[in-house]
Amino acid sequence: MKVLMIDVGGTNVKLMASGHEGFRKFPSGRTLTAAKMVKGVLEATEDWSYDAISLGFPGLVREGQITRNPLNLGGSWVGFDFEKAFKKPVKIINDAAMQALANYESGRLLFLGLGTSVGATLIADDTVVPLEIGIMPLSKSEAFLDRLSNEALDTHGKRRWQKSVGKAVMLLRDIFWPDHFQLGGGNARHVDPVPDGCVRGGNQDAFRGAVRLWPGADMLAETQVTTLRITRAKPAKGGK
């Protein structure tokens, strides 16, 4: 199955597809509505062919549907019929969950996404649990979003932002005790040095997670109510 990945960020919408090298993007921002996003995707991928779409969304997703309009984009996302607009099957997943799914193999993985905003996902024993950590306290007066967002990086500088990343990693590790800790998102490239025990990735890693939402992949993540459940592909006959 040829899959188109749409990764909706607060700064750009990133696109990748099976059989095509690299990625394409176009600006998002506070005026980007669902309809404008669809139009931008269709224009940017008019020379690509694909069978299905995985949509990574920066916000709450419940039963495979967007349940709250994002704070850093335009409105009209809740209730929008993406399958009708694209004329293709569409599966919607929280954007941090899609990146976490891309990097998961087994055990317990915690993903922290550093971009325009901040997101996280825990995958424990093949169950994908998106986490809304933006308003969690990171200090007495500031939350994760206040200290780890792109605005915080620009306003307070890299040194303070880097220190906040380290503090966030320590706190989340103490809460969730992951076997693997993955950093991702567009600003992960600014994390230097990478905290001990963490692995850094990038936005393009998400494509593997997008593929894993559809049959035929090595893992298939299927939507439950508030989580996703992974099943693994059975080995071919004669395989180990």
Coordinates of N, CA and C in Angstrom, one line a residue, residues 17-145:
A17 N 5.8 10.4 1.1 CA 5.0 9.3 0.5 C 5.8 8.1 0.1
S18 N 5.2 7.0 0.1 CA 5.9 5.7 -0.4 C 6.3 5.9 -1.8
G19 N 7.6 5.5 -2.0 CA 8.1 5.5 -3.4 C 8.7 6.9 -3.8
H20 N 8.7 7.9 -2.9 CA 9.2 9.2 -3.3 C 10.3 9.6 -2.3
E21 N 11.4 10.1 -2.8 CA 12.5 10.5 -2.0 C 12.2 11.8 -1.3
G22 N 12.8 12.0 -0.1 CA 12.7 13.3 0.6 C 11.3 13.6 1.1
F23 N 11.1 14.9 1.4 CA 9.8 15.4 1.8 C 9.5 16.7 1.2
R24 N 8.3 17.1 1.3 CA 7.9 18.4 0.8 C 7.1 19.1 2.0
K25 N 7.0 20.4 1.9 CA 6.4 21.1 3.0 C 5.8 22.4 2.5
F26 N 4.8 22.9 3.3 CA 4.3 24.3 3.0 C 4.0 24.9 4.4
P27 N 3.9 26.2 4.5 CA 3.7 26.9 5.8 C 2.3 26.6 6.4
S28 N 2.3 26.5 7.7 CA 1.0 26.3 8.4 C 0.7 27.6 9.1
G29 N 0.6 27.6 10.4 CA 0.4 28.8 11.2 C -1.0 29.0 11.6
R30 N -1.3 30.1 12.3 CA -2.6 30.4 12.9 C -3.8 30.6 12.0
T31 N -3.5 30.8 10.7 CA -4.6 30.9 9.8 C -4.9 29.6 9.0
L32 N -4.2 28.6 9.3 CA -4.4 27.3 8.6 C -5.6 26.6 9.1
T33 N -6.6 26.5 8.3 CA -7.8 25.7 8.6 C -7.7 24.3 8.0
A34 N -8.6 23.4 8.3 CA -8.5 22.1 7.7 C -8.7 22.1 6.2
A35 N -9.6 22.9 5.7 CA -9.8 23.1 4.3 C -8.5 23.6 3.6
K36 N -7.9 24.6 4.2 CA -6.7 25.2 3.6 C -5.6 24.1 3.6
M37 N -5.5 23.3 4.6 CA -4.5 22.3 4.7 C -4.7 21.3 3.5
V38 N -5.9 20.8 3.3 CA -6.2 19.9 2.3 C -5.8 20.5 0.9
K39 N -6.2 21.7 0.7 CA -5.9 22.3 -0.6 C -4.3 22.4 -0.8
G40 N -3.6 22.7 0.3 CA -2.1 22.8 0.2 C -1.5 21.4 -0.1
V41 N -2.1 20.4 0.5 CA -1.6 19.0 0.3 C -1.8 18.6 -1.1
L42 N -3.0 18.8 -1.6 CA -3.3 18.4 -3.0 C -2.5 19.1 -4.0
E43 N -2.2 20.4 -3.8 CA -1.3 21.1 -4.7 C 0.1 20.6 -4.6
A44 N 0.6 20.4 -3.4 CA 2.0 20.0 -3.3 C 2.3 18.5 -3.7
T45 N 1.2 17.7 -3.8 CA 1.4 16.3 -4.1 C 0.7 15.9 -5.4
E46 N 0.5 16.9 -6.3 CA -0.3 16.5 -7.5 C 0.4 15.6 -8.4
D47 N 1.7 15.4 -8.3 CA 2.5 14.5 -9.1 C 2.8 13.2 -8.4
W48 N 2.3 13.0 -7.2 CA 2.5 11.8 -6.4 C 1.3 10.9 -6.5
S49 N 1.5 9.6 -6.4 CA 0.4 8.7 -6.3 C 0.4 8.0 -5.0
Y50 N -0.7 7.8 -4.4 CA -0.8 7.1 -3.1 C -2.2 6.5 -2.9
D51 N -2.3 5.5 -2.1 CA -3.6 4.8 -1.9 C -4.3 5.3 -0.6
A52 N -3.5 5.7 0.4 CA -4.1 6.0 1.7 C -3.3 7.1 2.4
I53 N -3.9 7.7 3.4 CA -3.3 8.9 4.0 C -3.3 8.7 5.5
S54 N -2.1 9.0 6.1 CA -1.9 9.0 7.6 C -1.7 10.5 7.9
L55 N -2.6 11.0 8.8 CA -2.6 12.4 9.2 C -2.2 12.6 10.6
G56 N -1.0 13.1 10.8 CA -0.5 13.4 12.2 C -1.0 14.8 12.6
F57 N -1.7 14.8 13.7 CA -2.4 16.1 14.1 C -1.9 16.5 15.4
P58 N -1.6 17.8 15.6 CA -1.0 18.3 16.9 C -2.1 18.6 17.9
G59 N -2.8 17.6 18.4 CA -3.8 17.8 19.3 C -4.5 16.5 19.7
L60 N -5.6 16.7 20.4 CA -6.4 15.5 20.9 C -7.1 14.8 19.8
V61 N -6.9 13.4 19.8 CA -7.6 12.6 18.8 C -8.2 11.5 19.6
R62 N -9.5 11.2 19.4 CA -10.2 10.2 20.1 C -11.0 9.4 19.1
E63 N -10.9 8.1 19.2 CA -11.6 7.2 18.3 C -11.3 7.5 16.9
G64 N -10.0 8.0 16.6 CA -9.6 8.3 15.3 C -10.1 9.6 14.7
Q65 N -10.7 10.4 15.6 CA -11.2 11.7 15.1 C -10.7 12.8 16.0
I66 N -10.5 14.0 15.3 CA -10.0 15.2 16.0 C -11.1 15.7 17.0
T67 N -10.7 15.9 18.2 CA -11.7 16.3 19.2 C -11.6 17.7 19.8
R68 N -10.5 18.4 19.4 CA -10.4 19.8 19.8 C -9.5 20.5 18.8
N69 N -10.0 21.7 18.5 CA -9.2 22.5 17.6 C -7.9 22.9 18.2
P70 N -6.8 22.9 17.4 CA -5.5 23.2 18.0 C -5.3 24.7 18.3
L71 N -4.5 25.0 19.3 CA -4.3 26.4 19.7 C -3.5 27.2 18.7
N72 N -2.6 26.5 18.0 CA -1.6 27.3 17.2 C -1.9 27.2 15.7
L73 N -3.2 26.7 15.3 CA -3.6 26.7 13.9 C -5.0 27.4 13.8
G74 N -5.5 27.5 12.6 CA -6.9 28.0 12.4 C -7.9 27.0 12.9
G75 N -9.2 27.4 12.8 CA -10.3 26.5 13.2 C -10.8 25.5 12.2
S76 N -11.9 25.0 12.5 CA -12.7 24.1 11.6 C -12.1 22.7 11.5
W77 N -11.3 22.3 12.4 CA -10.7 20.9 12.3 C -11.6 19.9 12.8
V78 N -12.3 20.2 13.9 CA -13.3 19.2 14.5 C -14.4 19.0 13.6
G79 N -14.7 17.7 13.3 CA -15.8 17.3 12.4 C -15.5 17.4 10.9
F80 N -14.3 17.8 10.5 CA -14.0 18.0 9.1 C -13.9 16.6 8.5
D81 N -14.5 16.4 7.3 CA -14.5 15.1 6.6 C -13.3 15.0 5.7
F82 N -12.2 14.5 6.2 CA -11.0 14.4 5.4 C -11.0 13.4 4.3
E83 N -11.7 12.3 4.5 CA -11.9 11.2 3.5 C -12.6 11.8 2.3
K84 N -13.7 12.6 2.6 CA -14.4 13.2 1.5 C -13.6 14.2 0.7
A85 N -12.8 15.0 1.5 CA -12.0 16.0 0.8 C -10.8 15.4 0.0
F86 N -10.2 14.4 0.5 CA -9.1 13.8 -0.2 C -9.5 12.7 -1.2
K87 N -10.7 12.2 -1.0 CA -11.2 11.0 -1.8 C -10.3 9.8 -1.6
K88 N -9.8 9.7 -0.4 CA -8.9 8.6 -0.1 C -9.2 8.1 1.4
P89 N -8.9 6.9 1.7 CA -9.0 6.5 3.1 C -8.0 7.3 4.0
V90 N -8.4 7.8 5.1 CA -7.6 8.6 6.0 C -7.6 8.1 7.4
K91 N -6.4 7.9 8.0 CA -6.4 7.6 9.5 C -5.7 8.8 10.2
I92 N -6.3 9.2 11.3 CA -5.8 10.4 12.0 C -5.2 9.9 13.3
I93 N -4.0 10.4 13.6 CA -3.3 10.1 14.9 C -2.6 11.3 15.4
N94 N -2.5 11.4 16.7 CA -1.7 12.5 17.3 C -0.3 12.5 16.7
D95 N 0.2 13.7 16.4 CA 1.5 13.8 15.7 C 2.7 13.2 16.5
A96 N 2.7 13.4 17.9 CA 3.7 12.8 18.7 C 3.6 11.3 18.7
A97 N 2.3 10.8 18.7 CA 2.1 9.3 18.7 C 2.7 8.7 17.4
M98 N 2.5 9.4 16.3 CA 3.0 8.9 15.0 C 4.5 8.8 15.0
Q99 N 5.2 9.8 15.6 CA 6.6 9.8 15.7 C 7.1 8.7 16.7
A100 N 6.4 8.5 17.8 CA 6.7 7.5 18.7 C 6.6 6.1 18.1
L101 N 5.5 5.9 17.4 CA 5.2 4.6 16.7 C 6.3 4.3 15.7
A102 N 6.9 5.3 15.1 CA 8.0 5.1 14.1 C 9.2 4.5 14.8
N103 N 9.4 4.8 16.1 CA 10.7 4.4 16.7 C 10.5 3.3 17.7
Y104 N 9.3 2.7 17.8 CA 9.1 1.7 18.8 C 9.4 0.3 18.2
E105 N 10.0 -0.5 19.1 CA 10.3 -1.9 18.8 C 9.6 -2.8 19.9
S106 N 9.9 -2.5 21.2 CA 9.3 -3.4 22.2 C 9.5 -2.7 23.6
G107 N 8.9 -3.2 24.6 CA 9.0 -2.7 26.0 C 8.3 -1.4 26.1
R108 N 9.0 -0.4 26.7 CA 8.4 0.9 27.1 C 9.2 2.0 26.5
L109 N 8.6 2.8 25.6 CA 9.3 3.9 24.9 C 8.5 5.2 25.3
L110 N 9.3 6.2 25.6 CA 8.7 7.5 25.8 C 9.3 8.5 24.7
F111 N 8.4 9.2 24.1 CA 8.8 10.1 23.0 C 8.4 11.5 23.5
L112 N 9.4 12.4 23.3 CA 9.2 13.8 23.6 C 9.4 14.6 22.4
G113 N 8.4 15.3 21.9 CA 8.5 16.1 20.7 C 8.7 17.6 20.9
L114 N 9.7 18.1 20.4 CA 10.1 19.5 20.6 C 9.9 20.3 19.3
G115 N 8.9 21.1 19.2 CA 8.7 21.8 17.9 C 8.1 23.2 18.3
T116 N 7.1 23.6 17.5 CA 6.4 24.8 17.8 C 5.8 24.8 19.1
S117 N 5.2 23.6 19.5 CA 4.7 23.3 20.8 C 5.5 22.2 21.4
V118 N 4.9 21.5 22.3 CA 5.6 20.3 22.9 C 4.6 19.2 23.0
G119 N 5.0 18.0 22.7 CA 4.1 16.8 22.8 C 4.8 15.6 23.3
A120 N 4.1 14.6 23.7 CA 4.7 13.4 24.2 C 3.8 12.2 24.0
T121 N 4.4 11.0 23.9 CA 3.6 9.8 23.8 C 4.4 8.7 24.5
L122 N 3.7 7.8 25.2 CA 4.2 6.6 25.9 C 3.7 5.4 25.1
I123 N 4.6 4.5 24.7 CA 4.2 3.2 24.2 C 4.7 2.2 25.2
A124 N 3.8 1.4 25.8 CA 4.1 0.4 26.8 C 3.5 -0.9 26.4
D125 N 4.4 -1.9 26.1 CA 3.9 -3.2 25.7 C 2.9 -3.2 24.6
D126 N 3.2 -2.5 23.6 CA 2.4 -2.4 22.3 C 1.1 -1.7 22.5
T127 N 1.0 -0.8 23.5 CA -0.2 0.1 23.6 C 0.3 1.5 23.5
V128 N -0.2 2.3 22.6 CA 0.2 3.7 22.3 C -0.7 4.6 23.1
V129 N -0.1 5.4 23.9 CA -0.8 6.3 24.8 C -0.3 7.8 24.6
P130 N -1.0 8.6 23.8 CA -0.6 10.0 23.6 C -0.8 10.7 24.9
L131 N 0.1 11.7 25.2 CA 0.1 12.4 26.5 C 0.0 13.9 26.2
E132 N -0.9 14.6 26.9 CA -1.0 16.0 26.8 C -0.2 16.6 28.0
I133 N 1.1 17.0 27.8 CA 2.0 17.4 28.8 C 2.2 18.9 28.8
G134 N 1.6 19.7 27.9 CA 1.9 21.1 27.8 C 1.7 21.9 29.0
I135 N 0.7 21.6 29.8 CA 0.4 22.4 31.0 C 0.9 21.8 32.2
M136 N 1.7 20.7 32.1 CA 2.3 20.1 33.3 C 3.4 21.1 33.9
P137 N 3.4 21.3 35.2 CA 4.4 22.2 35.7 C 5.8 21.7 35.5
L138 N 6.7 22.6 35.1 CA 8.1 22.2 35.0 C 8.9 23.0 36.1
S139 N 8.3 24.1 36.6 CA 8.9 24.9 37.7 C 7.7 25.4 38.5
K140 N 8.0 26.2 39.5 CA 6.9 26.7 40.4 C 6.0 27.6 39.6
S141 N 6.4 28.3 38.6 CA 5.6 29.2 37.9 C 5.4 29.0 36.4
E142 N 6.1 28.0 35.8 CA 6.0 27.7 34.4 C 5.8 26.2 34.1
A143 N 5.0 26.0 33.0 CA 4.7 24.7 32.5 C 5.7 24.3 31.4
F144 N 5.5 23.0 31.0 CA 6.3 22.5 29.9 C 6.3 23.4 28.7
L145 N 5.1 23.8 28.3 CA 4.9 24.6 27.1 C 5.6 26.0 27.2

